[in-house]
XYZ file of C-alpha atoms in Angstrom:
696
model
C -0.004 0.001 -0.002
C 2.907 2.356 0.747
C 4.055 2.118 -2.876
C 0.568 2.960 -4.099
C 0.298 5.956 -1.750
C 3.702 7.173 -2.867
C 2.693 6.842 -6.534
C -0.564 8.734 -5.942
C 1.193 11.529 -4.045
C 3.870 11.761 -6.753
C 1.202 12.127 -9.434
C -0.647 14.770 -7.404
C 2.566 16.702 -6.867
C 3.371 16.609 -10.562
C -0.072 17.891 -11.397
C 0.158 20.649 -8.829
C 3.355 21.798 -10.509
C 1.573 21.645 -13.843
C -1.626 23.576 -12.852
C -5.044 22.727 -11.393
C -8.638 23.594 -10.347
C -12.113 22.465 -9.401
C -14.973 21.770 -11.692
C -18.541 22.360 -10.905
C -21.310 24.090 -12.432
C -24.732 25.289 -12.849
C -26.612 25.474 -16.063
C -25.004 28.178 -18.137
C -27.465 31.037 -18.350
C -26.185 32.436 -21.661
C -28.525 30.899 -24.206
C -26.429 31.646 -27.253
C -23.598 29.426 -25.986
C -23.296 26.545 -28.419
C -22.589 23.714 -25.999
C -25.975 24.214 -24.400
C -27.584 22.984 -27.593
C -28.824 19.400 -27.339
C -26.456 17.754 -29.790
C -24.330 14.759 -28.904
C -20.668 15.651 -29.243
C -18.620 12.647 -30.347
C -15.456 13.706 -28.546
C -14.444 13.663 -24.918
C -14.136 17.146 -23.469
C -14.848 19.405 -20.539
C -15.977 23.036 -20.584
C -15.632 25.142 -17.433
C -18.239 27.791 -16.646
C -18.475 30.153 -13.703
C -20.262 27.689 -11.444
C -20.205 24.390 -13.310
C -18.261 22.092 -15.591
C -19.970 20.552 -18.629
C -18.851 17.105 -19.767
C -19.512 15.314 -23.038
C -18.479 11.740 -23.861
C -16.719 10.029 -26.735
C -18.107 7.013 -28.563
C -15.885 4.592 -26.664
C -17.274 5.727 -23.298
C -20.848 5.499 -24.621
C -20.325 1.968 -25.911
C -18.806 0.721 -22.650
C -21.552 2.181 -20.465
C -24.759 0.250 -19.943
C -26.689 3.229 -18.564
C -26.131 6.844 -17.550
C -24.813 5.911 -14.079
C -21.721 4.401 -15.691
C -20.955 7.720 -17.395
C -21.091 9.565 -14.070
C -18.298 7.414 -12.702
C -15.989 8.695 -15.449
C -16.153 12.254 -14.077
C -12.978 13.099 -12.109
C -14.984 14.481 -9.173
C -17.325 11.491 -8.762
C -16.822 7.900 -7.684
C -18.830 4.770 -6.946
C -19.316 4.054 -3.267
C -19.372 0.229 -2.999
C -20.743 0.227 0.541
C -23.991 2.048 -0.316
C -23.977 1.088 -4.021
C -24.310 4.739 -4.993
C -22.459 7.605 -6.690
C -20.740 10.092 -4.396
C -18.408 13.073 -4.647
C -14.754 12.373 -3.819
C -14.808 15.674 -1.911
C -17.632 14.536 0.373
C -20.707 16.588 1.301
C -24.300 16.254 0.178
C -24.826 15.019 -3.388
C -27.959 15.776 -5.482
C -28.723 14.162 -8.835
C -30.941 15.814 -11.456
C -32.176 14.613 -14.826
C -32.983 17.488 -17.130
C -33.273 19.767 -14.116
C -35.621 17.632 -12.051
C -34.550 16.004 -8.811
C -34.045 12.330 -9.499
C -32.508 9.155 -8.173
C -29.738 6.906 -9.415
C -32.372 4.272 -10.194
C -33.945 6.711 -12.658
C -30.529 7.278 -14.214
C -30.198 3.535 -14.720
C -33.203 3.750 -17.016
C -31.337 6.065 -19.428
C -29.358 4.523 -22.260
C -25.913 6.126 -22.704
C -26.591 7.108 -26.308
C -29.450 9.307 -25.070
C -27.141 11.353 -22.801
C -26.334 14.705 -24.399
C -24.067 16.016 -21.628
C -23.547 16.063 -17.870
C -23.378 19.308 -15.866
C -21.383 19.202 -12.653
C -22.048 22.016 -10.127
C -19.719 22.696 -7.218
C -21.479 26.050 -6.680
C -25.163 25.076 -7.027
C -27.647 27.732 -8.165
C -29.775 29.382 -5.485
C -32.673 26.957 -5.848
C -30.369 24.050 -4.854
C -27.749 25.832 -2.722
C -29.356 24.906 0.638
C -29.954 21.304 -0.453
C -26.573 20.070 -1.567
C -22.848 20.748 -1.826
C -22.601 19.094 -5.229
C -25.253 18.905 -7.942
C -25.048 16.768 -11.105
C -27.554 17.351 -13.925
C -27.863 14.746 -16.712
C -29.181 16.265 -19.968
C -30.900 13.733 -22.216
C -32.961 13.336 -25.355
C -36.667 12.753 -24.822
C -38.422 10.239 -27.080
C -42.178 10.132 -26.814
C -42.428 6.434 -26.015
C -40.131 4.335 -23.873
C -39.935 1.614 -21.280
C -37.106 0.792 -18.869
C -36.882 -1.677 -15.995
C -34.166 -3.262 -13.923
C -33.281 -5.089 -10.749
C -30.012 -5.641 -8.910
C -28.784 -7.038 -5.610
C -25.461 -7.516 -3.841
C -24.837 -9.440 -0.631
C -22.083 -10.569 1.683
C -21.698 -14.317 2.090
C -20.880 -14.465 5.804
C -22.732 -11.569 7.461
C -25.857 -9.412 7.176
C -25.120 -7.053 4.313
C -27.587 -6.612 1.415
C -28.147 -3.824 -1.094
C -31.061 -4.132 -3.500
C -32.742 -1.934 -6.116
C -35.608 -2.259 -8.572
C -37.210 0.265 -10.950
C -39.626 0.579 -13.836
C -40.489 3.569 -16.037
C -42.991 3.879 -18.835
C -43.551 6.871 -21.151
C -46.393 7.359 -23.616
C -46.241 10.775 -25.298
C -46.974 13.389 -22.600
C -47.373 10.871 -19.780
C -44.678 9.197 -17.734
C -45.132 6.673 -14.931
C -42.293 5.621 -12.641
C -41.897 3.146 -9.766
C -38.729 2.665 -7.670
C -37.648 0.582 -4.696
C -34.308 0.603 -2.923
C -33.147 -1.234 0.190
C -30.017 -1.279 2.371
C -29.970 -3.993 5.028
C -27.327 -4.422 7.740
C -27.225 -6.940 10.591
C -23.907 -7.110 12.500
C -23.386 -9.071 15.719
C -19.719 -8.356 16.412
C -19.248 -4.656 17.057
C -16.859 -4.005 19.948
C -16.568 -0.590 21.587
C -14.135 0.590 24.256
C -14.899 3.865 26.048
C -12.776 5.548 28.737
C -13.939 8.587 30.754
C -11.531 10.314 33.146
C -12.437 13.414 35.161
C -12.336 15.262 38.511
C -15.692 15.805 40.231
C -16.182 17.336 43.697
C -12.473 16.867 44.483
C -12.511 13.159 43.602
C -10.831 11.475 40.649
C -13.124 9.230 38.572
C -12.340 6.792 35.760
C -14.739 4.616 33.796
C -13.313 2.017 31.404
C -16.035 0.104 29.552
C -15.778 -2.580 26.867
C -19.020 -3.582 25.179
C -20.008 -5.987 22.409
C -23.335 -5.385 20.712
C -25.585 -6.685 17.974
C -26.930 -3.897 15.794
C -28.565 -3.407 12.462
C -30.722 -1.177 10.324
C -32.870 -1.255 7.231
C -33.447 1.635 4.808
C -36.258 1.228 2.319
C -37.011 3.915 -0.287
C -40.254 3.638 -2.244
C -41.379 6.157 -4.865
C -44.322 6.387 -7.269
C -44.218 9.167 -9.825
C -46.513 10.602 -12.521
C -45.462 13.321 -14.978
C -47.436 15.113 -17.673
C -45.425 17.493 -19.856
C -45.508 19.308 -23.162
C -42.149 20.449 -24.490
C -41.605 24.228 -24.274
C -45.022 24.685 -22.682
C -45.646 23.132 -19.258
C -44.623 20.393 -16.829
C -46.743 18.820 -14.061
C -45.382 16.158 -11.729
C -46.858 14.383 -8.706
C -44.581 12.141 -6.667
C -45.430 10.052 -3.614
C -42.561 8.521 -1.645
C -41.803 6.806 1.644
C -38.415 6.456 3.358
C -38.820 3.584 5.826
C -36.102 3.313 8.468
C -35.640 0.842 11.326
C -32.633 0.601 13.662
C -31.765 -1.484 16.703
C -28.752 -2.046 18.969
C -28.537 -4.542 21.832
C -25.351 -5.245 23.779
C -23.690 -6.169 27.029
C -20.368 -5.260 28.544
C -18.244 -4.749 31.614
C -16.903 -1.580 33.124
C -14.171 -0.902 35.652
C -15.392 2.046 37.709
C -12.729 3.788 39.782
C -13.160 6.534 42.363
C -9.863 7.760 43.754
C -8.097 4.520 44.812
C -11.207 2.294 44.951
C -12.332 0.223 41.942
C -15.495 -1.780 41.214
C -16.385 -4.172 38.417
C -19.683 -3.172 36.838
C -21.937 -4.975 34.400
C -23.606 -2.962 31.623
C -26.469 -3.566 29.229
C -27.880 -1.399 26.470
C -30.886 -1.673 24.193
C -31.972 1.085 21.811
C -33.880 1.544 18.602
C -35.749 3.944 16.412
C -38.105 3.776 13.455
C -40.001 6.104 11.150
C -41.704 5.907 7.777
C -42.525 9.421 6.571
C -44.946 9.559 3.636
C -44.151 12.472 1.357
C -46.166 14.160 -1.385
C -44.329 16.367 -3.867
C -46.291 18.495 -6.363
C -44.589 20.493 -9.079
C -45.845 22.714 -11.913
C -43.909 24.863 -14.364
C -45.270 27.000 -17.200
C -43.546 28.879 -20.023
C -44.704 32.502 -20.389
C -43.503 33.198 -23.863
C -39.987 32.456 -25.108
C -38.063 34.233 -22.370
C -40.106 33.807 -19.205
C -40.999 30.873 -17.009
C -42.727 30.472 -13.635
C -42.528 27.394 -11.400
C -44.334 26.197 -8.273
C -43.349 23.432 -5.848
C -45.103 22.140 -2.722
C -43.768 19.258 -0.580
C -45.635 17.970 2.462
C -45.160 15.233 5.026
C -46.866 14.127 8.253
C -45.738 11.199 10.407
C -44.613 9.981 13.837
C -41.081 8.830 14.662
C -40.420 6.592 17.638
C -37.196 6.133 19.627
C -36.332 4.229 22.762
C -33.227 3.775 24.890
C -32.706 1.421 27.839
C -29.365 1.506 29.703
C -28.496 -0.260 32.932
C -25.318 -0.510 34.985
C -24.852 -2.468 38.203
C -22.136 -3.622 40.607
C -21.403 -7.226 39.720
C -20.449 -8.238 43.273
C -23.590 -6.906 45.013
C -26.075 -6.407 42.202
C -26.687 -2.782 43.283
C -27.951 -0.580 40.438
C -25.612 2.282 39.540
C -27.947 3.854 37.014
C -31.120 2.914 35.180
C -32.121 4.800 32.058
C -35.434 3.956 30.379
C -36.561 6.517 27.825
C -39.212 6.550 25.095
C -39.822 9.376 22.634
C -42.659 9.822 20.182
C -42.293 12.821 17.868
C -45.184 13.748 15.616
C -43.894 15.880 12.748
C -45.737 18.025 10.219
C -43.547 19.568 7.532
C -44.341 21.625 4.473
C -42.141 23.405 1.937
C -43.463 25.807 -0.686
C -41.560 27.678 -3.380
C -42.307 29.891 -6.366
C -39.622 30.907 -8.845
C -39.522 33.143 -11.911
C -36.844 33.354 -14.611
C -36.301 35.779 -17.471
C -33.720 35.460 -20.223
C -31.857 38.556 -21.300
C -29.351 38.720 -24.113
C -26.566 39.197 -21.565
C -27.694 36.435 -19.171
C -30.475 35.093 -17.001
C -32.354 36.640 -14.056
C -33.759 34.224 -11.466
C -35.958 35.259 -8.533
C -38.007 33.331 -6.019
C -39.497 32.858 -2.567
C -39.360 29.716 -0.415
C -40.991 28.962 2.918
C -40.143 25.899 5.031
C -42.060 25.022 8.191
C -41.469 22.025 10.469
C -43.579 21.481 13.596
C -42.631 18.736 16.078
C -44.797 17.610 19.013
C -42.651 15.568 21.383
C -43.981 13.092 23.938
C -41.125 11.973 26.177
C -41.444 9.295 28.846
C -38.654 8.298 31.233
C -38.122 7.307 34.837
C -38.541 10.953 35.895
C -42.035 11.146 34.427
C -43.823 12.253 31.267
C -42.941 15.410 29.359
C -44.782 16.916 26.412
C -43.392 19.875 24.497
C -43.672 21.355 21.025
C -41.154 23.129 18.809
C -41.594 24.924 15.512
C -38.930 25.799 12.949
C -39.812 28.307 10.224
C -37.486 29.530 7.459
C -38.334 32.049 4.752
C -36.029 32.839 1.862
C -36.446 35.587 -0.714
C -33.761 35.582 -3.420
C -32.691 36.991 -6.773
C -29.582 36.371 -8.892
C -28.232 37.248 -12.296
C -25.765 35.082 -14.243
C -24.036 36.079 -17.437
C -20.817 36.332 -19.402
C -18.796 39.173 -20.904
C -16.007 37.991 -23.186
C -13.823 35.760 -20.980
C -15.355 36.975 -17.723
C -18.174 34.881 -16.277
C -20.186 36.047 -13.279
C -23.120 35.222 -11.020
C -24.419 37.839 -8.583
C -27.022 36.909 -6.001
C -28.780 38.665 -3.135
C -31.186 37.077 -0.698
C -33.022 37.754 2.537
C -33.397 34.876 4.994
C -35.732 34.817 8.008
C -35.321 32.035 10.590
C -38.024 31.880 13.242
C -37.466 29.091 15.800
C -39.832 28.569 18.700
C -38.556 25.981 21.183
C -39.832 24.827 24.543
C -38.001 27.672 26.312
C -37.423 30.501 23.862
C -38.299 32.113 20.543
C -35.688 33.403 18.112
C -36.442 35.578 15.104
C -33.516 36.456 12.836
C -33.335 38.303 9.517
C -30.121 37.966 7.505
C -29.055 39.443 4.160
C -27.411 36.665 2.167
C -25.248 37.852 -0.722
C -23.336 35.573 -3.114
C -20.646 36.417 -5.661
C -19.067 34.111 -8.237
C -16.527 35.384 -10.760
C -14.832 33.194 -13.355
C -12.154 33.944 -15.932
C -11.030 31.698 -18.783
C -7.221 31.893 -18.784
C -6.811 29.540 -21.737
C -8.977 27.021 -23.523
C -8.311 24.389 -20.847
C -7.620 26.627 -17.825
C -9.884 28.778 -15.692
C -9.867 30.752 -12.460
C -12.898 31.255 -10.207
C -13.628 33.242 -7.048
C -16.639 32.425 -4.843
C -17.892 34.207 -1.740
C -21.188 33.720 0.112
C -22.823 34.476 3.454
C -25.499 32.103 4.779
C -27.363 31.555 8.106
C -27.915 28.030 9.429
C -30.467 26.934 12.002
C -29.502 24.482 14.777
C -30.844 20.973 14.253
C -33.665 19.523 16.346
C -31.297 17.216 18.280
C -29.047 20.096 19.379
C -32.062 22.133 20.541
C -33.781 19.236 22.336
C -33.965 19.368 26.155
C -33.938 15.523 26.324
C -31.490 14.173 28.908
C -29.700 10.855 28.238
C -27.581 8.951 30.757
C -24.187 8.012 29.255
C -22.190 6.547 32.171
C -22.285 7.196 35.933
C -21.992 10.953 36.600
C -22.245 11.951 32.899
C -25.358 12.794 30.854
C -26.011 14.423 27.475
C -28.588 17.031 26.575
C -29.397 19.664 23.980
C -29.589 23.406 24.477
C -32.914 25.075 23.563
C -31.250 28.509 23.918
C -28.886 28.056 20.972
C -28.772 30.885 18.462
C -28.446 30.725 14.691
C -24.947 30.354 13.251
C -23.852 32.312 10.175
C -21.223 31.137 7.711
C -18.981 33.171 5.391
C -17.492 30.840 2.782
C -14.730 31.833 0.367
C -13.043 29.811 -2.381
C -10.429 30.527 -5.025
C -10.412 27.775 -7.657
C -7.981 27.010 -10.445
C -8.727 24.311 -13.040
C -6.598 22.631 -15.683
C -7.521 19.713 -17.922
C -6.407 17.890 -21.045
C -6.530 14.339 -22.388
C -4.339 13.005 -19.610
C -5.096 15.265 -16.618
C -8.143 16.809 -14.988
C -6.841 18.714 -12.024
C -8.470 21.149 -9.598
C -7.058 23.294 -6.786
C -9.320 25.059 -4.305
C -7.930 27.478 -1.733
C -10.665 27.912 0.889
C -11.432 29.941 3.997
C -14.669 29.328 5.889
C -15.655 31.389 8.943
C -18.730 30.633 11.103
C -19.999 33.209 13.574
C -21.860 31.856 16.646
C -20.701 28.374 15.625
C -22.526 25.552 17.408
C -19.990 23.715 19.521
C -20.363 20.682 21.828
C -18.662 20.682 25.216
C -18.709 19.161 28.703
C -20.040 21.388 31.505
C -20.767 20.947 35.193
C -24.422 20.037 35.686
C -27.079 19.374 38.312
C -25.568 21.527 41.075
C -22.034 20.425 40.152
C -22.827 16.762 40.922
C -22.578 15.630 37.269
C -21.097 16.522 33.914
C -23.288 17.115 30.880
C -22.270 16.923 27.232
C -24.210 19.784 25.695
C -23.972 22.592 23.099
C -23.028 26.253 23.124
C -22.618 29.050 20.625
C -18.867 29.482 20.319
C -17.488 32.889 19.309
C -16.422 31.467 15.935
C -15.045 28.468 14.066
C -12.910 28.503 10.926
C -11.451 26.137 8.307
C -8.518 27.130 6.117
C -6.678 24.990 3.595
C -6.247 23.840 0.046
C -8.040 20.970 -1.642
C -6.390 19.227 -4.563
C -8.646 16.890 -6.546
C -8.601 15.332 -9.967
C -7.732 12.364 -12.104
C -4.753 11.140 -14.101
C -5.032 8.995 -17.237
C -1.473 7.865 -18.093
C -2.634 6.303 -21.381
C -5.229 8.944 -22.210
C -8.059 6.427 -21.744
C -9.981 4.540 -19.057
C -7.420 1.727 -19.175
C -5.851 3.246 -16.064
C -7.290 6.139 -14.027
C -5.937 7.488 -10.742
C -8.319 9.721 -8.782
C -7.116 11.605 -5.740
C -8.462 14.053 -3.188
C -6.018 15.572 -0.675
C -6.862 18.520 1.536
C -4.457 19.794 4.199
C -6.650 21.807 6.586
C -6.368 24.004 9.671
C -9.369 24.114 12.052
C -9.902 26.701 14.747
C -12.721 27.122 17.293
C -12.876 29.932 19.860
C -15.266 28.921 22.615
C -17.613 31.267 24.433
C -15.174 31.597 27.331
C -12.278 32.494 25.024
C -10.405 29.171 24.736
C -8.898 28.618 21.266
C -9.172 25.007 20.065
C -6.856 23.953 17.241
C -6.533 20.983 14.904
C -4.544 20.438 11.705
C -4.992 17.413 9.445
C -4.067 16.064 6.006
C -7.249 14.643 4.559
C -7.004 12.172 1.726
C -8.669 9.441 -0.327
C -7.589 7.689 -3.506
C -9.168 5.505 -6.199
C -7.280 3.507 -8.798
C -9.437 1.987 -11.547
C -9.050 0.183 -14.841
C -11.478 -0.641 -17.660
C -10.816 -3.132 -20.434
C -13.673 -4.087 -22.763
C -16.498 -5.303 -20.452
C -14.368 -5.711 -17.332
C -13.691 -2.948 -14.788
C -11.608 -3.024 -11.614
C -11.379 -0.464 -8.801
C -9.335 -0.092 -5.628
C -10.180 2.535 -3.002
C -8.129 3.451 0.033
C -7.435 6.270 2.483
C -5.402 7.117 5.564
C -7.905 8.142 8.303
C -7.293 11.500 10.013
C -8.729 13.248 13.068
C -11.081 16.171 12.435
C -12.407 18.546 15.056
C -16.098 18.590 15.913
C -16.995 20.347 19.155
C -15.307 18.771 22.136
C -14.096 15.804 20.089
C -11.523 14.763 17.545
C -12.888 11.918 15.389
C -11.469 9.886 12.521
C -13.241 9.392 9.226
C -14.150 5.860 8.150
C -11.211 3.801 6.931
C -11.207 2.469 3.367
C -9.423 -0.464 1.804
C -11.788 -1.886 -0.826
C -11.395 -3.687 -4.122
C -14.223 -4.606 -6.442
C -14.851 -5.715 -10.026
C -17.691 -5.522 -12.555
C -18.263 -7.579 -15.666
C -20.985 -6.610 -18.167
C -22.572 -9.100 -20.520
C -25.426 -7.752 -22.640
C -28.158 -6.709 -20.184
C -26.482 -8.370 -17.207
C -23.928 -7.046 -14.702
C -21.919 -9.282 -12.379
C -20.165 -7.760 -9.368
C -17.733 -9.030 -6.777
C -15.389 -7.457 -4.287
C -13.818 -7.448 -0.857
C -14.299 -4.542 1.523
C -12.104 -3.541 4.484
C -9.377 -5.914 3.414
C -7.253 -6.979 6.366
C -9.083 -4.707 8.834
C -12.464 -4.068 10.405
C -14.181 -0.732 9.859
C -12.769 1.406 12.651
C -13.865 4.676 14.264
C -11.828 6.597 16.862
C -12.825 9.555 18.999
C -11.011 11.525 21.692
C -11.433 14.826 23.522
C -9.104 17.804 23.340
C -6.796 18.604 26.232
C -9.009 21.565 27.176
C -12.049 19.347 27.857
C -13.324 18.999 31.473
C -13.858 15.281 30.769
C -11.075 13.307 29.106
C -12.583 10.731 26.772
C -11.204 8.163 24.331
C -13.306 5.739 22.340
C -12.638 3.102 19.707
C -15.244 1.107 17.790
C -14.468 -1.852 15.521
C -17.032 -3.700 13.408
C -15.428 -7.096 12.920
C -18.280 -8.456 10.772
C -17.120 -6.471 7.754
C -13.408 -7.309 7.954
C -12.440 -9.033 4.663
C -16.136 -8.908 3.701
C -16.619 -10.707 0.395
C -19.493 -9.458 -1.801
C -21.304 -10.979 -4.773
C -23.841 -9.072 -6.869
C -25.951 -9.397 -10.001
C -28.070 -6.958 -11.974
C -30.338 -6.982 -14.981
C -31.478 -3.870 -16.885
C -33.770 -3.641 -19.860
C -34.680 -0.521 -21.818
C -36.591 0.200 -24.958
C -36.580 3.896 -25.855
C -36.384 6.234 -22.865
C -38.854 7.852 -20.554
C -39.858 11.460 -21.079
C -37.881 13.647 -18.646
C -38.830 17.162 -17.650
C -36.898 20.328 -16.941
C -37.969 20.961 -13.364
C -36.747 24.200 -11.835
C -37.516 23.698 -8.139
C -36.467 20.830 -5.901
C -37.304 20.774 -2.177
C -37.533 18.341 0.693
C -39.111 18.312 4.155
C -37.200 18.129 7.446
C -35.642 14.839 8.624
C -37.088 12.747 11.465
C -36.632 13.975 15.028
C -35.035 11.440 17.430
C -32.992 11.604 20.612
């Protein structure tokens, strides 16, 4: 592995010396730009715009791909995640997939034949209508025949443990009408997860230490079901109704032993833990867009959901010698949620560019019913966000620009307080084409973020003796100022991106240990720190030594400095060298990929935590409409997660979790896809979602 890491770092260094940048993009708003025309370009190339990169594909890539998903994996910024069987960004963050401008799923993309893909638009600076939804947006532009049918099914499973990914889809188009049905499932059932946790602290002039080792059986099941109907007339209108359910179930049940020490006296404790949660939010998404002449368009989107999520947690600890109970935690939470999102947007095309304006309102009401050993507690919270925005995007010679100005109102009413905040949210993107294959971009934005429901919750959970966790209903909104300077360089052999970034968050939400309950306990809770910041450079891209997919090396390295200044003035620091690499090869119908990284500690509140380790190899073989997959994940190691506190913390904590079930996990998979024609896609302008489920 050391040789491979050295090779990857050498290639990255060579590219950095050559020149680099990031690609991303939004639909180019200048209508007289030729590459926006829907013609299939039979050559492989990339065009950089102010906020997006546009990719077209050569005939060889189209012939090798079975469906549009395969083409996405050829982009230097994207990769296939074998664990979730999905496409992800090598830079991390939230990923959103569109097909002709409408929010879609990877299952829908599997119903698109490669020859029907006109181009792919990759946005690292999403337009305003998507900016709060995702860090990366990919839009697949396709041809739209009037009649088409596509269906497919696939599954992959481990042979020795509970690991299953499965998908099925069907789409049918008849002129203006399109019907779609999708089902996806991720199942996990592991019985050999081992966790070691050590807490060390001074409380009321006594020295305490808890050292617990626990083995548990845990698992979860995600099920995504969607039924969709679309009626559209090209260059006139689009109507879509979509009903979906995201069914989630989780459980964890384990036992362990703990050595509890107070000063010079130690006891052997037994521990047991049982927890779970489930929810199945039904969601209705209605969308309508209408052309108002050749240059104007208005769009409406309403998304609603109403459901109840349930969570429970039972923790016990006792002295093994005497059987005396040390603590007993029995908690049940039912949260009834009602969420609705509404948006209206208007666009007008000028000769110099495009003007986009809109208004969005997002309301989430949660009624909590909490039951524990202390009694029953009922409380309600309401989170309301309003966003009024306008932006103009255009181009003048080699200068590309996007100017946006918004007004955001966040109105949060918790069990203890009400906060009402109005924030002006400007955004500036400037791009300049240095040469045909080089560009420079500057991005700056200012955005408010509301605390999540878990951080605001007053729920109290027992962790170990003398330590609890709880939210903070008095938290204020945090506001982020994000700045990026990007340089991009690409040719037949290289696609390289460099991003110099500086992110500053005012009133940053920060977790910390504090004295609690009249100084008789410690509580892990949240505060508004004075600020947090991230500064560094991110180098991403791919190398094709032979100018083809025969060998491709993708890399993402990002040396970063983190700083957090707490409310009492302490300055917390952390520096790390983030990284992940993918080496892949394609020959005829066979493809091989190897993914690896070196985990690093990143700072989050009171803790330094490592990212998930990777050491995976997998292969695909395509034969007509069939795909056969095999691979081994976490070769030679379990998946491992480490956490520790900073020296400044009142409680010193170290924790290590290993899931031994997935060490050397061997996977087999099979898929079948059939398509005749292609379904009729629509150019949807608005894409929204309701709030996630509220749990502990």
